[in-house]
Amino acid sequence: MAKQTLGLDQLIELLMARVLKFLPVDMASGIGAWTGHRRALKAIKLKRKWVARLHRNFERLEGITDPQARQRRILEHIEHIGRLYAEYPVLHKIASERLSIHGAEHLHGLTGPVIFVSAHTGHWELIAEVLRRHRIPVADLYDPIPNKVRLQLAMEVRRHFCPEEAGNRFIPASPTAVRELVGWLKNGGNLVLFIDEEKDGLVWSPALGRELPFAGNRALAARLAARYRVPLIPLHIQRKTGANFEAVIDCALYPHKYANSEQALGEALNYSLEGWLKEDYGHWYWLAQLELDKSFFR
């Protein structure tokens, strides 16, 4: 990281992250919300394309027909995004003081490899804290995003919660990543896959009324589970109020109960993911990128 040249914006972002680390949680999160609010107001004034997408999405997904009501939801959503970034430097404090877990019984008595599936809701990085508390080492497939500062901050958090010396592994998305995941699974290791990834200008899951190809991380999770007879455990993070969170762990999905059908497992994952988002679409990271009318089939 030190050998890479950073632009002025990234240097400022890195400096701000180092300062936020020393602030109380509520202050750091509040600064993020304030920053997000200002950004949203500016974007609304400039009529940015992503603002128009959010208007369409809140109307379609939440049935909000009043433009002013939709604008309030847009402000809330971008405040949430601002909080996300500002909370990275203090996430270790949030994990120890402000994270509750619902459904922990679903993690008891695990005897073999498991594929954990999740999504970019709440502050999803806290999933690593859930696994740490239960002493569950995993291999985590991650996207090596172009923003080097944000990638560095994210990897610092992940390695804090799930250090590699404790048996964890971080696998960047690449042409060889699936081979590495399969090898890890065959050796008895657990996996973490986020099934709502954005790629090639498209949000690949959930369907939300769209016709989707059976592809992406949702399909990968279903195929690996069916092929190697391992359970899928869905879990996600909810933002409650301010910088307080709850991890929700669902009961396991066992391939044999779906006739080892990849498609049936994929549909079950889609059902879970849509249910999570309906709790509060505004707390989903990909909402501003979602194009409900953009076809996957060209």
CSV table of C-alpha atoms in Angstrom, one decimal:
chain,number,residue,atom,x,y,z
A,1,MET,CA,0.0,0.0,0.0
A,2,ALA,CA,2.8,2.4,0.9
A,3,LYS,CA,4.4,1.9,-2.5
A,4,GLN,CA,1.2,3.0,-4.4
A,5,THR,CA,0.6,6.6,-5.3
A,6,LEU,CA,-2.7,7.9,-3.9
A,7,GLY,CA,-4.7,10.8,-5.3
A,8,LEU,CA,-5.6,13.7,-3.1
A,9,ASP,CA,-9.1,12.5,-2.4
A,10,GLN,CA,-7.8,9.1,-1.3
A,11,LEU,CA,-5.2,10.7,0.9
A,12,ILE,CA,-7.8,12.8,2.6
A,13,GLU,CA,-10.0,9.8,3.1
A,14,LEU,CA,-7.2,7.8,4.7
A,15,LEU,CA,-6.3,10.7,7.0
A,16,MET,CA,-10.0,11.1,8.0
A,17,ALA,CA,-10.1,7.4,8.8
A,18,ARG,CA,-7.1,7.7,11.1
A,19,VAL,CA,-8.7,10.6,12.9
A,20,LEU,CA,-12.1,8.9,13.2
A,21,LYS,CA,-10.5,5.9,14.9
A,22,PHE,CA,-9.9,8.1,18.1
A,23,LEU,CA,-13.5,9.4,18.3
A,24,PRO,CA,-16.4,7.9,20.2
A,25,VAL,CA,-18.6,5.6,18.1
A,26,ASP,CA,-21.6,7.8,17.9
A,27,MET,CA,-19.6,10.8,16.9
A,28,ALA,CA,-17.7,9.0,14.1
A,29,SER,CA,-21.0,7.4,12.8
A,30,GLY,CA,-22.7,10.8,13.1
A,31,ILE,CA,-20.0,12.5,11.0
A,32,GLY,CA,-20.5,9.9,8.4
A,33,ALA,CA,-24.3,10.5,8.4
A,34,TRP,CA,-23.7,14.3,8.1
A,35,THR,CA,-21.3,13.8,5.2
A,36,GLY,CA,-23.7,11.5,3.4
A,37,HIS,CA,-26.6,13.9,3.9
A,38,ARG,CA,-24.6,16.8,2.3
A,39,ARG,CA,-23.6,14.5,-0.6
A,40,ALA,CA,-27.1,13.5,-1.2
A,41,LEU,CA,-28.4,17.1,-1.2
A,42,LYS,CA,-25.8,18.1,-3.7
A,43,ALA,CA,-26.6,15.1,-5.9
A,44,ILE,CA,-30.3,15.9,-5.8
A,45,LYS,CA,-29.6,19.4,-6.8
A,46,LEU,CA,-27.4,18.3,-9.7
A,47,LYS,CA,-30.0,15.6,-10.7
A,48,ARG,CA,-27.4,12.8,-10.7
A,49,LYS,CA,-28.4,9.6,-12.5
A,50,TRP,CA,-28.1,7.5,-9.3
A,51,VAL,CA,-30.7,9.8,-7.6
A,52,ALA,CA,-33.2,9.1,-10.4
A,53,ARG,CA,-32.5,5.3,-9.9
A,54,LEU,CA,-33.2,5.6,-6.2
A,55,HIS,CA,-36.5,7.4,-6.9
A,56,ARG,CA,-37.5,4.6,-9.3
A,57,ASN,CA,-36.4,1.9,-6.9
A,58,PHE,CA,-38.2,3.3,-3.8
A,59,GLU,CA,-41.4,3.8,-5.9
A,60,ARG,CA,-41.2,0.2,-7.2
A,61,LEU,CA,-40.0,-1.6,-4.1
A,62,GLU,CA,-41.7,0.4,-1.4
A,63,GLY,CA,-44.7,1.8,-3.3
A,64,ILE,CA,-43.8,5.4,-2.5
A,65,THR,CA,-45.6,7.7,-5.0
A,66,ASP,CA,-44.9,11.0,-3.3
A,67,PRO,CA,-41.6,12.5,-4.7
A,68,GLN,CA,-40.9,14.3,-1.4
A,69,ALA,CA,-41.4,11.1,0.6
A,70,ARG,CA,-39.0,9.3,-1.8
A,71,GLN,CA,-36.5,12.1,-1.4
A,72,ARG,CA,-36.6,11.6,2.4
A,73,ARG,CA,-35.8,7.9,1.9
A,74,ILE,CA,-33.0,8.8,-0.5
A,75,LEU,CA,-31.5,11.1,2.2
A,76,GLU,CA,-31.8,8.3,4.8
A,77,HIS,CA,-30.2,5.8,2.4
A,78,ILE,CA,-27.1,8.0,1.7
A,79,GLU,CA,-26.8,8.9,5.4
A,80,HIS,CA,-26.6,5.1,6.0
A,81,ILE,CA,-23.9,4.8,3.3
A,82,GLY,CA,-22.0,7.7,4.9
A,83,ARG,CA,-22.2,6.0,8.3
A,84,LEU,CA,-20.8,2.8,6.8
A,85,TYR,CA,-17.6,4.3,5.6
A,86,ALA,CA,-17.1,6.4,8.8
A,87,GLU,CA,-17.7,3.3,11.0
A,88,TYR,CA,-14.8,1.3,9.5
A,89,PRO,CA,-12.2,2.9,11.8
A,90,VAL,CA,-14.3,2.2,14.9
A,91,LEU,CA,-15.8,-1.1,13.9
A,92,HIS,CA,-13.8,-2.9,16.6
A,93,LYS,CA,-15.6,-0.8,19.2
A,94,ILE,CA,-19.0,-1.4,17.6
A,95,ALA,CA,-18.3,-5.2,17.5
A,96,SER,CA,-17.5,-5.4,21.2
A,97,GLU,CA,-20.2,-3.0,22.5
A,98,ARG,CA,-23.0,-2.7,20.0
A,99,LEU,CA,-23.5,-6.0,18.2
A,100,SER,CA,-26.2,-8.5,19.4
A,101,ILE,CA,-26.7,-11.9,17.8
A,102,HIS,CA,-30.1,-13.6,17.1
A,103,GLY,CA,-30.1,-17.2,16.1
A,104,ALA,CA,-26.8,-18.3,17.5
A,105,GLU,CA,-28.2,-21.7,18.2
A,106,HIS,CA,-27.9,-22.4,14.5
A,107,LEU,CA,-24.1,-22.4,14.9
A,108,HIS,CA,-24.0,-24.9,17.7
A,109,GLY,CA,-22.8,-28.4,17.0
A,110,LEU,CA,-21.4,-27.8,13.5
A,111,THR,CA,-19.4,-30.9,12.6
A,112,GLY,CA,-18.3,-30.4,9.0
A,113,PRO,CA,-17.7,-27.7,6.5
A,114,VAL,CA,-20.4,-25.0,6.0
A,115,ILE,CA,-21.0,-22.3,3.4
A,116,PHE,CA,-22.1,-19.1,5.1
A,117,VAL,CA,-24.1,-16.8,2.7
A,118,SER,CA,-24.7,-13.2,3.3
A,119,ALA,CA,-25.4,-9.8,1.7
A,120,HIS,CA,-24.3,-6.2,1.9
A,121,THR,CA,-26.9,-5.1,4.5
A,122,GLY,CA,-26.4,-3.2,7.8
A,123,HIS,CA,-22.6,-3.2,8.3
A,124,TRP,CA,-21.8,-6.6,6.7
A,125,GLU,CA,-18.2,-6.6,8.0
A,126,LEU,CA,-19.6,-7.5,11.4
A,127,ILE,CA,-20.2,-11.0,10.2
A,128,ALA,CA,-16.6,-11.6,10.8
A,129,GLU,CA,-17.1,-10.7,14.5
A,130,VAL,CA,-19.9,-13.3,14.7
A,131,LEU,CA,-17.6,-16.0,13.3
A,132,ARG,CA,-14.8,-14.9,15.6
A,133,ARG,CA,-17.0,-15.2,18.7
A,134,HIS,CA,-17.9,-18.7,17.7
A,135,ARG,CA,-14.4,-19.7,16.8
A,136,ILE,CA,-15.3,-20.6,13.2
A,137,PRO,CA,-12.4,-20.1,10.8
A,138,VAL,CA,-13.4,-19.4,7.2
A,139,ALA,CA,-12.2,-18.6,3.7
A,140,ASP,CA,-13.7,-15.3,2.5
A,141,LEU,CA,-14.2,-14.5,-1.2
A,142,TYR,CA,-13.8,-10.7,-1.6
A,143,ASP,CA,-13.7,-8.2,-4.4
A,144,PRO,CA,-10.4,-6.3,-4.7
A,145,ILE,CA,-12.1,-3.0,-5.3
A,146,PRO,CA,-10.1,-0.3,-7.2
A,147,ASN,CA,-10.3,2.2,-4.4
A,148,LYS,CA,-7.1,1.2,-2.6
A,149,VAL,CA,-7.8,3.2,0.6
A,150,ARG,CA,-11.2,1.6,1.1
A,151,LEU,CA,-9.8,-1.8,0.3
A,152,GLN,CA,-7.0,-1.3,2.9
A,153,LEU,CA,-9.4,-0.2,5.6
A,154,ALA,CA,-11.7,-3.1,4.9
A,155,MET,CA,-8.9,-5.7,4.9
A,156,GLU,CA,-7.6,-4.2,8.2
A,157,VAL,CA,-11.0,-4.8,9.8
A,158,ARG,CA,-11.3,-8.3,8.3
A,159,ARG,CA,-7.9,-9.4,9.5
A,160,HIS,CA,-8.6,-7.9,13.0
A,161,PHE,CA,-11.7,-10.0,13.4
A,162,CYS,CA,-10.5,-13.1,11.5
A,163,PRO,CA,-6.7,-13.2,11.5
A,164,GLU,CA,-5.0,-15.6,9.0
A,165,GLU,CA,-2.9,-17.0,11.8
A,166,ALA,CA,-6.2,-18.3,13.4
A,167,GLY,CA,-6.9,-20.4,10.3
A,168,ASN,CA,-8.8,-17.9,8.2
A,169,ARG,CA,-8.1,-17.1,4.5
A,170,PHE,CA,-9.0,-14.2,2.2
A,171,ILE,CA,-9.4,-15.1,-1.5
A,172,PRO,CA,-9.6,-12.2,-4.0
A,173,ALA,CA,-12.0,-12.7,-6.9
A,174,SER,CA,-10.1,-13.9,-9.9
A,175,PRO,CA,-10.2,-16.6,-12.6
A,176,THR,CA,-8.7,-19.1,-10.2
A,177,ALA,CA,-10.8,-18.1,-7.1
A,178,VAL,CA,-13.3,-20.9,-7.6
A,179,ARG,CA,-10.6,-23.5,-7.7
A,180,GLU,CA,-9.2,-22.2,-4.4
A,181,LEU,CA,-12.6,-22.2,-2.8
A,182,VAL,CA,-13.2,-25.8,-3.9
A,183,GLY,CA,-9.8,-26.9,-2.5
A,184,TRP,CA,-10.6,-25.2,0.8
A,185,LEU,CA,-14.0,-26.9,1.0
A,186,LYS,CA,-12.6,-30.3,0.1
A,187,ASN,CA,-10.1,-29.9,3.0
A,188,GLY,CA,-13.0,-29.4,5.5
A,189,GLY,CA,-12.9,-25.6,5.5
A,190,ASN,CA,-15.8,-23.2,5.8
A,191,LEU,CA,-16.6,-20.5,3.2
A,192,VAL,CA,-18.3,-17.1,3.3
A,193,LEU,CA,-20.0,-15.9,0.1
A,194,PHE,CA,-21.9,-12.6,-0.5
A,195,ILE,CA,-24.7,-13.5,-2.9
A,196,ASP,CA,-25.8,-9.9,-3.9
A,197,GLU,CA,-22.7,-8.9,-5.8
A,198,GLU,CA,-22.6,-6.1,-8.3
A,199,LYS,CA,-20.6,-6.8,-11.5
A,200,ASP,CA,-20.6,-5.5,-15.1
A,201,GLY,CA,-23.1,-2.8,-14.1
A,202,LEU,CA,-25.6,-5.3,-12.8
A,203,VAL,CA,-26.8,-6.4,-9.4
A,204,TRP,CA,-26.9,-10.2,-9.7
A,205,SER,CA,-29.2,-11.0,-6.8
A,206,PRO,CA,-31.9,-11.0,-5.6
A,207,ALA,CA,-34.5,-11.2,-8.4
A,208,LEU,CA,-37.0,-8.6,-7.1
A,209,GLY,CA,-39.3,-9.4,-9.9
A,210,ARG,CA,-36.5,-9.6,-12.5
A,211,GLU,CA,-35.7,-12.6,-14.7
A,212,LEU,CA,-32.1,-13.6,-13.7
A,213,PRO,CA,-29.6,-16.0,-15.1
A,214,PHE,CA,-28.5,-18.8,-12.7
A,215,ALA,CA,-25.1,-17.2,-12.3
A,216,GLY,CA,-23.0,-15.2,-9.8
A,217,ASN,CA,-22.3,-16.0,-6.2
A,218,ARG,CA,-25.8,-17.1,-5.5
A,219,ALA,CA,-25.5,-19.9,-8.1
A,220,LEU,CA,-21.9,-20.6,-6.9
A,221,ALA,CA,-23.1,-21.2,-3.3
A,222,ALA,CA,-25.9,-23.4,-4.5
A,223,ARG,CA,-23.7,-25.5,-6.8
A,224,LEU,CA,-20.9,-26.0,-4.2
A,225,ALA,CA,-23.5,-27.0,-1.5
A,226,ALA,CA,-25.2,-29.5,-3.8
A,227,ARG,CA,-22.0,-30.9,-5.2
A,228,TYR,CA,-20.2,-31.4,-1.9
A,229,ARG,CA,-23.2,-32.0,0.3
A,230,VAL,CA,-22.6,-29.2,2.7
A,231,PRO,CA,-25.2,-27.0,4.4
A,232,LEU,CA,-25.8,-23.3,3.6
A,233,ILE,CA,-26.3,-21.0,6.6
A,234,PRO,CA,-27.8,-17.6,5.7
A,235,LEU,CA,-26.9,-14.7,8.0
A,236,HIS,CA,-27.0,-11.0,7.7
A,237,ILE,CA,-26.5,-7.8,9.7
A,238,GLN,CA,-29.3,-5.3,10.5
A,239,ARG,CA,-28.7,-1.7,11.5
A,240,LYS,CA,-31.0,-1.0,14.4
A,241,THR,CA,-30.7,2.7,15.6
A,242,GLY,CA,-27.6,4.8,14.9
A,243,ALA,CA,-24.5,2.7,15.2
A,244,ASN,CA,-26.2,-0.3,16.9
A,245,PHE,CA,-26.5,-3.6,15.0
A,246,GLU,CA,-27.9,-7.1,15.2
A,247,ALA,CA,-26.7,-10.2,13.4
A,248,VAL,CA,-29.5,-12.6,12.4
A,249,ILE,CA,-28.6,-16.2,11.7
A,250,ASP,CA,-31.1,-18.3,9.9
A,251,CYS,CA,-31.5,-22.1,10.1
A,252,ALA,CA,-29.3,-24.1,7.8
A,253,LEU,CA,-30.4,-25.1,4.3
A,254,TYR,CA,-29.5,-28.8,3.7
A,255,PRO,CA,-29.0,-29.9,0.1
A,256,HIS,CA,-30.7,-33.2,0.6
A,257,LYS,CA,-33.9,-31.5,1.5
A,258,TYR,CA,-33.9,-29.9,-1.9
A,259,ALA,CA,-33.1,-33.1,-3.7
A,260,ASN,CA,-29.6,-31.8,-4.1
A,261,SER,CA,-31.0,-29.4,-6.7
A,262,GLU,CA,-28.8,-26.5,-7.4
A,263,GLN,CA,-31.8,-24.5,-8.8
A,264,ALA,CA,-34.0,-25.2,-5.8
A,265,LEU,CA,-31.2,-24.1,-3.4
A,266,GLY,CA,-30.6,-21.0,-5.5
A,267,GLU,CA,-34.3,-20.1,-5.2
A,268,ALA,CA,-34.2,-20.6,-1.5
A,269,LEU,CA,-31.3,-18.3,-1.2
A,270,ASN,CA,-33.1,-15.7,-3.3
A,271,TYR,CA,-36.1,-16.0,-1.0
A,272,SER,CA,-33.9,-15.4,2.0
A,273,LEU,CA,-32.2,-12.4,0.4
A,274,GLU,CA,-35.4,-10.7,-0.6
A,275,GLY,CA,-36.7,-11.1,2.9
A,276,TRP,CA,-33.6,-9.4,4.4
A,277,LEU,CA,-33.9,-6.4,2.0
A,278,LYS,CA,-37.6,-5.9,2.8
A,279,GLU,CA,-36.6,-5.2,6.4
A,280,ASP,CA,-35.3,-1.9,5.1
A,281,TYR,CA,-34.3,-1.4,1.5
A,282,GLY,CA,-32.5,1.8,2.5
A,283,HIS,CA,-29.9,-0.3,4.4
A,284,TRP,CA,-28.9,-2.2,1.3
A,285,TYR,CA,-25.6,-1.0,-0.1
A,286,TRP,CA,-26.4,-1.8,-3.8
A,287,LEU,CA,-29.8,0.0,-3.9
A,288,ALA,CA,-28.4,3.0,-5.9
A,289,GLN,CA,-26.8,0.7,-8.5
A,290,LEU,CA,-29.9,-1.4,-9.0
A,291,GLU,CA,-31.5,-1.2,-12.4
A,292,LEU,CA,-34.8,-3.1,-12.2
A,293,ASP,CA,-35.5,-2.8,-15.9
A,294,LYS,CA,-32.0,-3.6,-17.2
A,295,SER,CA,-31.9,-7.0,-18.8
A,296,PHE,CA,-29.3,-9.6,-18.1
A,297,PHE,CA,-30.0,-11.2,-21.5
A,298,ARG,CA,-28.6,-9.2,-24.4
